[in-house]
Short mmCIF file of C-alpha atoms and ligand atoms in Angstrom, two decimals:
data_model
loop_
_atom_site.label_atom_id
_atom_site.label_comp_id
_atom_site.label_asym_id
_atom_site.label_seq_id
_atom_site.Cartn_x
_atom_site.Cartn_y
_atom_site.Cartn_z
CA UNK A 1 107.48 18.45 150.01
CA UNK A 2 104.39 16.56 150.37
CA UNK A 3 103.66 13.42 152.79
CA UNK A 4 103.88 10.85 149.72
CA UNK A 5 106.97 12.34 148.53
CA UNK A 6 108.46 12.09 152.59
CA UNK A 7 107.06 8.23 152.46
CA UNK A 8 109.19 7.56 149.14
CA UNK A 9 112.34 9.12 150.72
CA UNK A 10 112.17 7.10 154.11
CA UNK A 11 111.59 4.07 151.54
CA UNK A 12 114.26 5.06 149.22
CA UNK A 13 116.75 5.55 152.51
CA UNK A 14 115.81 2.07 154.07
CA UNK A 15 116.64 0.52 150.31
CA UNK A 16 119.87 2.45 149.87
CA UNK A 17 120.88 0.79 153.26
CA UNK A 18 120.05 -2.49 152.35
CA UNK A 19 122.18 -3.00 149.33
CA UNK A 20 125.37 -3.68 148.17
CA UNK A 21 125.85 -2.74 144.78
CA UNK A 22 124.50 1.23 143.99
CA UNK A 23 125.27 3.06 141.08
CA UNK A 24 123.90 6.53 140.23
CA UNK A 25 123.26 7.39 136.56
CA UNK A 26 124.17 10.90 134.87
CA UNK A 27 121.80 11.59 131.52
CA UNK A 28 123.04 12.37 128.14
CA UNK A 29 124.42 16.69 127.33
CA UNK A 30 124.37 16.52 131.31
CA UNK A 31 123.72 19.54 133.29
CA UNK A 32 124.63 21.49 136.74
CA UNK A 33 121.35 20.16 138.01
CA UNK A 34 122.66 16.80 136.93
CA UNK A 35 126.03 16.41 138.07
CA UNK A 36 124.96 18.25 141.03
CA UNK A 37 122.93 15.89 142.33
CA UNK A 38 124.86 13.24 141.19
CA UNK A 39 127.87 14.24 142.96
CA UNK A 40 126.02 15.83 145.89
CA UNK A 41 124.03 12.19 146.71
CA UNK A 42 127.21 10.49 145.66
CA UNK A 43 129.55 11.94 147.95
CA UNK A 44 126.76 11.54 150.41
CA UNK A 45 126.22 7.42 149.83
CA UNK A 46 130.03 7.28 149.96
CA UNK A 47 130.28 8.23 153.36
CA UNK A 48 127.39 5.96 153.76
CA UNK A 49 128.75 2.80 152.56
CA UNK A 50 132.09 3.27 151.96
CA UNK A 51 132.21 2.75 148.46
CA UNK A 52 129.39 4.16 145.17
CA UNK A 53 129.90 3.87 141.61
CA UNK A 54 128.61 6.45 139.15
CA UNK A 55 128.27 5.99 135.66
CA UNK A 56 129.33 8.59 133.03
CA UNK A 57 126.83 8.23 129.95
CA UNK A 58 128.13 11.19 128.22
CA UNK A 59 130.95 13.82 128.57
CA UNK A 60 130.52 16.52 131.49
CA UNK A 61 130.74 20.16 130.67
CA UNK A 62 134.48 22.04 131.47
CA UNK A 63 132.17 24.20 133.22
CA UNK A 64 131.40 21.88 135.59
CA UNK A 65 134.55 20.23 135.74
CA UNK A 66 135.74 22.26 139.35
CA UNK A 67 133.25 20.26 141.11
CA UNK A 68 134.16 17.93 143.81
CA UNK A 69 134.30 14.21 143.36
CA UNK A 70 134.03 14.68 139.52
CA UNK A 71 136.59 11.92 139.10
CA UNK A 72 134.14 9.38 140.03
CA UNK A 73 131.74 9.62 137.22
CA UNK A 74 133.76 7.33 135.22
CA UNK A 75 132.45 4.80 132.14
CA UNK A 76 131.32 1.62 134.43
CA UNK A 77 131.62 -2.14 133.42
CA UNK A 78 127.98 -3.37 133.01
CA UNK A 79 128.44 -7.11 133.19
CA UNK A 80 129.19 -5.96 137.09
CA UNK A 81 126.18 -6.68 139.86
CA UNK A 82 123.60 -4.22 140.30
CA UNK A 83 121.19 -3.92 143.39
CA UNK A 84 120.36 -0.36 143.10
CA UNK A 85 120.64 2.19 140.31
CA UNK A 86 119.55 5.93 141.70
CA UNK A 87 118.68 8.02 138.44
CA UNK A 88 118.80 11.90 139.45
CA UNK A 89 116.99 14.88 137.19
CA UNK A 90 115.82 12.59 134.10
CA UNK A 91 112.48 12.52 132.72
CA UNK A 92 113.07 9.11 131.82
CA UNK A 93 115.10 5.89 130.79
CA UNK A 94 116.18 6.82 127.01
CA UNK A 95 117.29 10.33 128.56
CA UNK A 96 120.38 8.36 130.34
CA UNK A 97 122.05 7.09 126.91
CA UNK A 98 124.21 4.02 128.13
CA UNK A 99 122.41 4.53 131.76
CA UNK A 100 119.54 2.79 130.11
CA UNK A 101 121.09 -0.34 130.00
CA UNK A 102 122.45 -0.37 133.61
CA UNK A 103 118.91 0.77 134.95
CA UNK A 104 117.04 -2.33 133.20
CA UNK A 105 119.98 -4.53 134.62
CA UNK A 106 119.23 -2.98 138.20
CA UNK A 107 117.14 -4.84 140.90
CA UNK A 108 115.82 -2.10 141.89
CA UNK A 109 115.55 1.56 140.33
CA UNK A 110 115.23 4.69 142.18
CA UNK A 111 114.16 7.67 140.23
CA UNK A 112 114.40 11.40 142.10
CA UNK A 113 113.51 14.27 140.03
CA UNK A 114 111.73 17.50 139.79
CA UNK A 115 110.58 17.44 135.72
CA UNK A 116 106.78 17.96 135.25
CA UNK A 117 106.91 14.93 132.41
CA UNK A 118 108.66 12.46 134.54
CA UNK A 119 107.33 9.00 133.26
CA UNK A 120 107.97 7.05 136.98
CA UNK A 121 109.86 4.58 135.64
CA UNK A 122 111.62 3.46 139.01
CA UNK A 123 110.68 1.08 141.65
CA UNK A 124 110.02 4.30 143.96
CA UNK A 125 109.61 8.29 142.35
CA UNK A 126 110.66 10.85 144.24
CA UNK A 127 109.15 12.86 141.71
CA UNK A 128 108.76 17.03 142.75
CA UNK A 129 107.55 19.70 140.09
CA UNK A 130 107.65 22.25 142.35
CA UNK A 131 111.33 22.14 143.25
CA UNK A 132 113.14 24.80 141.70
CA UNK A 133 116.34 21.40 140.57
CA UNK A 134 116.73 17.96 141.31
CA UNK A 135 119.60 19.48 143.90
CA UNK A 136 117.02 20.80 146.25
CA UNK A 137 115.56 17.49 146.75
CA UNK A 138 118.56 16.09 146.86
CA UNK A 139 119.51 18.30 150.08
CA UNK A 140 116.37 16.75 151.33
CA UNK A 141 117.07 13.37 150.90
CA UNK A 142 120.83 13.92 152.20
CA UNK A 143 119.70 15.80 155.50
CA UNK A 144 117.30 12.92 155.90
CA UNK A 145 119.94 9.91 155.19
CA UNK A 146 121.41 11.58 158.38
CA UNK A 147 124.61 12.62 156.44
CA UNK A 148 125.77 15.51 157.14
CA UNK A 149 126.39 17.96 154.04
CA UNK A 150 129.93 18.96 154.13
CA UNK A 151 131.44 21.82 152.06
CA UNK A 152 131.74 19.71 149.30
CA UNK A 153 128.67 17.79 149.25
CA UNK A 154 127.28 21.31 149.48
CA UNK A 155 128.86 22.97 146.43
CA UNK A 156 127.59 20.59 144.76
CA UNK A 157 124.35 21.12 145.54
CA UNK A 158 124.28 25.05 145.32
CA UNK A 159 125.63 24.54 141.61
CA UNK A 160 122.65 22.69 140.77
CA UNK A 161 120.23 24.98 142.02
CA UNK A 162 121.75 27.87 141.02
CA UNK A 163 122.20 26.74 136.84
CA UNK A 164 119.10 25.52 136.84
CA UNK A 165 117.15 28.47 138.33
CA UNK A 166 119.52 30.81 136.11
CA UNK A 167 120.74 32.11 139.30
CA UNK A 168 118.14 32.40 141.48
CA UNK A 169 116.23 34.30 138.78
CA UNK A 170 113.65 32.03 136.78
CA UNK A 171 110.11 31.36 137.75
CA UNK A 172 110.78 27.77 139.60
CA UNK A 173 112.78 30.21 142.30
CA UNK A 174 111.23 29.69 145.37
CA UNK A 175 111.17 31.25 149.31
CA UNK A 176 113.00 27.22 149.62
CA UNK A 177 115.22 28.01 146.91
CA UNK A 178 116.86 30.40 148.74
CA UNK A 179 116.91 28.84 152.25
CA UNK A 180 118.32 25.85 151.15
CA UNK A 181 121.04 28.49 149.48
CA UNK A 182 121.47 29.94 152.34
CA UNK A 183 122.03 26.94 154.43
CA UNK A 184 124.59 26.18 151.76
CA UNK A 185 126.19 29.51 152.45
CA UNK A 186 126.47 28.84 156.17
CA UNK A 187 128.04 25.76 155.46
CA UNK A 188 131.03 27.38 154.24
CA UNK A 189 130.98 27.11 150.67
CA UNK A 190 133.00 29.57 148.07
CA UNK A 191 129.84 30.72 146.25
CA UNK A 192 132.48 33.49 144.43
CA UNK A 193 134.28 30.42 142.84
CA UNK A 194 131.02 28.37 141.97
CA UNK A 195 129.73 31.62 140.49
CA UNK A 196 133.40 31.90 138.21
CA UNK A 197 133.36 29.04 137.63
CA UNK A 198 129.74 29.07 136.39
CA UNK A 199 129.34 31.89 134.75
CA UNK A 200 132.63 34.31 134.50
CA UNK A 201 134.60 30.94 132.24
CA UNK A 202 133.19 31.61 128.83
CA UNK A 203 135.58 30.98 126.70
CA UNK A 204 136.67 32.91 123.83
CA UNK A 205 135.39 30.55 120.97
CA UNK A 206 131.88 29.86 122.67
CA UNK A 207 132.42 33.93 123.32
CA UNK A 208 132.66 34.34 119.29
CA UNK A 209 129.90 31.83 118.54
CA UNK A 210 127.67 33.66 121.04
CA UNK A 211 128.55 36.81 118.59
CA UNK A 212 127.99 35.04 115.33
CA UNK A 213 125.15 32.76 116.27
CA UNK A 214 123.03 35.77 117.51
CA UNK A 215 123.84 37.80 114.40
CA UNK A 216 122.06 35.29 112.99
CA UNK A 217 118.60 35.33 114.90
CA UNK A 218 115.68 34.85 113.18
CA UNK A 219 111.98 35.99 114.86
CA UNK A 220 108.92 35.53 114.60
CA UNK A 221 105.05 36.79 115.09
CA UNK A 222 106.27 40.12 115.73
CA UNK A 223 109.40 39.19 117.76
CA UNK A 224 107.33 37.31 120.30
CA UNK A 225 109.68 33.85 118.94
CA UNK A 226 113.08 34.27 118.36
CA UNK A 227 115.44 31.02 116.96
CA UNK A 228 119.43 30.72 116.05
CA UNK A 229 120.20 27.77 114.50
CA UNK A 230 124.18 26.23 115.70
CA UNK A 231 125.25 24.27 112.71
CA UNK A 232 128.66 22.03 112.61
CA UNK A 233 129.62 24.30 109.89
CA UNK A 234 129.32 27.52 112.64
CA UNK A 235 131.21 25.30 115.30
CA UNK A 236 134.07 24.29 112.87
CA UNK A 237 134.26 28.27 112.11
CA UNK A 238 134.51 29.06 115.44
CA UNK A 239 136.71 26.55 116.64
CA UNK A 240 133.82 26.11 119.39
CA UNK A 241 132.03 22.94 120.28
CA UNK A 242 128.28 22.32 121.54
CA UNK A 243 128.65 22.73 125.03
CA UNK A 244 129.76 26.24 124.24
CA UNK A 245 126.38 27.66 123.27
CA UNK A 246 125.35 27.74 126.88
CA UNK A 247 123.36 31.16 127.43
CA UNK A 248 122.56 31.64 123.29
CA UNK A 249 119.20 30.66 124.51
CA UNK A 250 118.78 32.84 128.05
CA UNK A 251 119.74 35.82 125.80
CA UNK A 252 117.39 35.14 123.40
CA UNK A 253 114.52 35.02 126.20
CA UNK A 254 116.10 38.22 127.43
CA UNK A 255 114.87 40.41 124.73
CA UNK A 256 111.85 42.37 125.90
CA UNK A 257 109.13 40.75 123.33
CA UNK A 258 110.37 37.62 123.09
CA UNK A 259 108.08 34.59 124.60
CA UNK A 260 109.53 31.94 123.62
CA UNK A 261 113.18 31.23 122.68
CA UNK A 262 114.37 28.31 120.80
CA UNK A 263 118.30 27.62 119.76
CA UNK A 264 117.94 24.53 117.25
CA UNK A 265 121.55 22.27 117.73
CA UNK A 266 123.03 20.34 114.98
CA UNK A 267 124.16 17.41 116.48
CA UNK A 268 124.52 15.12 113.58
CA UNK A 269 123.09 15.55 109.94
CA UNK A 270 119.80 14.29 110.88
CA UNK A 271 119.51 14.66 114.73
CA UNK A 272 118.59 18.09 115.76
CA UNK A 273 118.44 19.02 119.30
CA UNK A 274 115.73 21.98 120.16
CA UNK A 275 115.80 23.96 123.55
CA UNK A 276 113.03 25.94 123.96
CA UNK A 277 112.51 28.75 127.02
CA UNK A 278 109.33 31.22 127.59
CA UNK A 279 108.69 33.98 129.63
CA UNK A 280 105.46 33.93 131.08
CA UNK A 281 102.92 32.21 128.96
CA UNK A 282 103.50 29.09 127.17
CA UNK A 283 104.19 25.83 128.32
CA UNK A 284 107.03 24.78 126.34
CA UNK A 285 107.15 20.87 127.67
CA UNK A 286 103.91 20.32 125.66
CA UNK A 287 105.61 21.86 122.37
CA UNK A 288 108.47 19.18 123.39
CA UNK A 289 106.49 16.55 124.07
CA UNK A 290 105.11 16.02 120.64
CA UNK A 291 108.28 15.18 119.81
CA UNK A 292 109.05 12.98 122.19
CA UNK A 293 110.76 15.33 124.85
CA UNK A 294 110.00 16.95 128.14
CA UNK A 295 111.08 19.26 130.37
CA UNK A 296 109.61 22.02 132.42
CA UNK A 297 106.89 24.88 131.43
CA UNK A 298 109.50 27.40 131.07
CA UNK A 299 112.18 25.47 129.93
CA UNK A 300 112.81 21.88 127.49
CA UNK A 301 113.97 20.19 125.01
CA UNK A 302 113.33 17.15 122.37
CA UNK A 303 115.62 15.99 119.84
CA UNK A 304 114.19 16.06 116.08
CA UNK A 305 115.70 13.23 113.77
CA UNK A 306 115.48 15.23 110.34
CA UNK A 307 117.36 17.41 108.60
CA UNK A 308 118.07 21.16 110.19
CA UNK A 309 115.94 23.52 108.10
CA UNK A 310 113.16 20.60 108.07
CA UNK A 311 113.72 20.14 112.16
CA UNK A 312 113.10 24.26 112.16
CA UNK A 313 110.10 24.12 109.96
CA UNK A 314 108.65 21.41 112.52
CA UNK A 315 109.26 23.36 115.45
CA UNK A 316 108.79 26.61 114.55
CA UNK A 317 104.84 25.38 113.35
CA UNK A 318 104.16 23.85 116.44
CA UNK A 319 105.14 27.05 118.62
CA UNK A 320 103.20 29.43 116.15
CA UNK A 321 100.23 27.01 116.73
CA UNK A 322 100.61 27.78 120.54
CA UNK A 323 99.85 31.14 119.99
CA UNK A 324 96.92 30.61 118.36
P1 5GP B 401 117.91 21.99 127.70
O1 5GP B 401 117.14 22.79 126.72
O2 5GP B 401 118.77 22.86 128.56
O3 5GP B 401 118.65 20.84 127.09
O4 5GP B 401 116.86 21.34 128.66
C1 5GP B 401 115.82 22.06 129.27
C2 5GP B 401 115.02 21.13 130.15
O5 5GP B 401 114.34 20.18 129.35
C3 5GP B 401 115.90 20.34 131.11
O6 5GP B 401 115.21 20.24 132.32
C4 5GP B 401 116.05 19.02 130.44
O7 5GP B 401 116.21 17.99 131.37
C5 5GP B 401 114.77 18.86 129.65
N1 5GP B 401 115.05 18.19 128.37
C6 5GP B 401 115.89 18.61 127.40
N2 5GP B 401 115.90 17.75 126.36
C7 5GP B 401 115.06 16.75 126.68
C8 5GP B 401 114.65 15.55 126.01
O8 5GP B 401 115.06 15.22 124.89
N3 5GP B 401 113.77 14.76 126.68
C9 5GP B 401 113.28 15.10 127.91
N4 5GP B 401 112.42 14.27 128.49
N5 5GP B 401 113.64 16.21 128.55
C10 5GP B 401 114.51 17.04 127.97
MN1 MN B 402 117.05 19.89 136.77
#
């Protein structure tokens, strides 16, 4: 962590002390990075101040739904006061749905993050690339607040490092990564049932539309791009819902020629939500970026308002040009 990045968090602490109203913003198809933090700085402000309010702008994953405090993301009133709106592991404003609206109500806005396109849309950025999730500055930030990070506080953090560094295995893992994990561990936390939870819960719908969607998968430039497409149609089949094709994409990226991955989502008839993952080369938040997205070099995602073959066609061009 640099010195400007120390300076914001001292700033961002002395703010958080001074005012009364805080709320803390999930983003829209949130994440463990997401409600990680969320939690992880919520439970922390709590014992703080007594009291924190966290706005749900979207549902959370049942995956996620083990973690403590969960119960206080809840749908907020926005005609309420607001001194201080933290927003945790977005990019920027549109990417927190509803959240938008109670960030541009805010007095002040404080935006932590670790995405590569963050736009610095808050009154102070605590904006770090190089952190393997949002969580690991977030265990910064707590240990500085002078909190201390209880078991819960921690498992909250631990589950947002470890989903987004694919536990502990993608290119953002770093010599930190693991001390902060470790830390975690010492703390006392029940890294078997995080790790269940996380990643031994599939269940058997998203199991059979992990079957059927990669039965379906289409490559490309001599299997260096491979792309499933999840339509309603294939949910409705499968009795399965979106959240379920978690780790479609990780396969994908898993087979030995593959570069880039992409799993195109059909959330409504004309609104088409791309993932994209590489390996080693490309740097997928550009590809995402033309369309109005972001992310990280090795993992993002933009939503494409067209129709899905059209959405696949526009995608799948821009990748191939990559290569080129
Ligand atoms: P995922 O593909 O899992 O939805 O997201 C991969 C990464 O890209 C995450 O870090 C996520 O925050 C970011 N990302 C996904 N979709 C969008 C988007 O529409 N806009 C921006 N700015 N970032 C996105
Ligand atoms: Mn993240």
């Amino acid at each position: 962590m640099n010195n400007s990045i120390n300076q914001s968090i001292k700033e961002a602490i002395e703010l958080i002390k001074d005012s009364d109203n805080i709320y803390i913003v999930s983003h829209v198809q949130p994440d463990g990075d997401n409600i990680g933090s969320t939690l992880a700085l919520g439970l922390a402000i709590k014992k703080l101040k007594g009291k924190v309010n966290i706005v749900k702008v979207d549902d959370i994953p049942s995956y996620l739904m083990f973690l403590p405090g969960v119960d206080m993301i809840k749908e907020q009133d926005i005609t309420a006061p607001i001194d201080l709106l933290i927003s945790l592991d977005s990019s920027d404003l549109d990417r927190l749905g509803i959240g938008k609206e109670f960030a541009l109500k805010a007095k002040k806005i404080i935006n932590i993050d670790h995405h590569i396109t963050n736009e610095n849309f808050g009154h102070i950025n605590i904006v770090s690339p190089t952190s393997a999730a949002t969580a690991e500055i977030v265990y910064d930030f707590i240990r500085e607040l002078g909190i201390s990070i209880d078991k819960d506080i921690a498992t909250c953090i631990y589950t947002g490092i470890s989903t987004d560094t694919g536990s502990f295995v993608y290119s953002n893992t770093s010599s930190r990564t693991h001390l902060i994990a470790a830390e975690l561990l010492k703390i006392g936390i029940d890294a078997e049932l995080i790790n269940i939870n996380l990643y031994q819960s599939k269940s058997m719908p998203s199991a059979k539309l992990f079957i059927n969607s990669l039965s379906h998968l289409e490559t490309y430039l001599d299997d260096k791009v491979g792309l499933v497409s999840i339509t309603r149609e294939m949910l409705m089949e499968n009795n399965a819902k979106m959240e379920d094709t978690e780790g479609i994409i990780s396969f994908i990226r898993g087979i030995d020629t593959i570069e880039v991955a992409c799993i195109l989502k059909e959330m409504d008839e004309e609104e088409i939500k791309v993932s994209l993952r590489s390996k080693k080369h490309i740097d997928v938040s550009k590809i995402c970026r033309k369309f109005n997205g972001g992310g990280h070099i090795r993992a993002a995602g933009c939503t494409i308002y067209e129709e899905i073959s059209k959405a696949k066609q526009l995608i799948l061009d821009e990748i191939i040009s990559t290569f080129r």
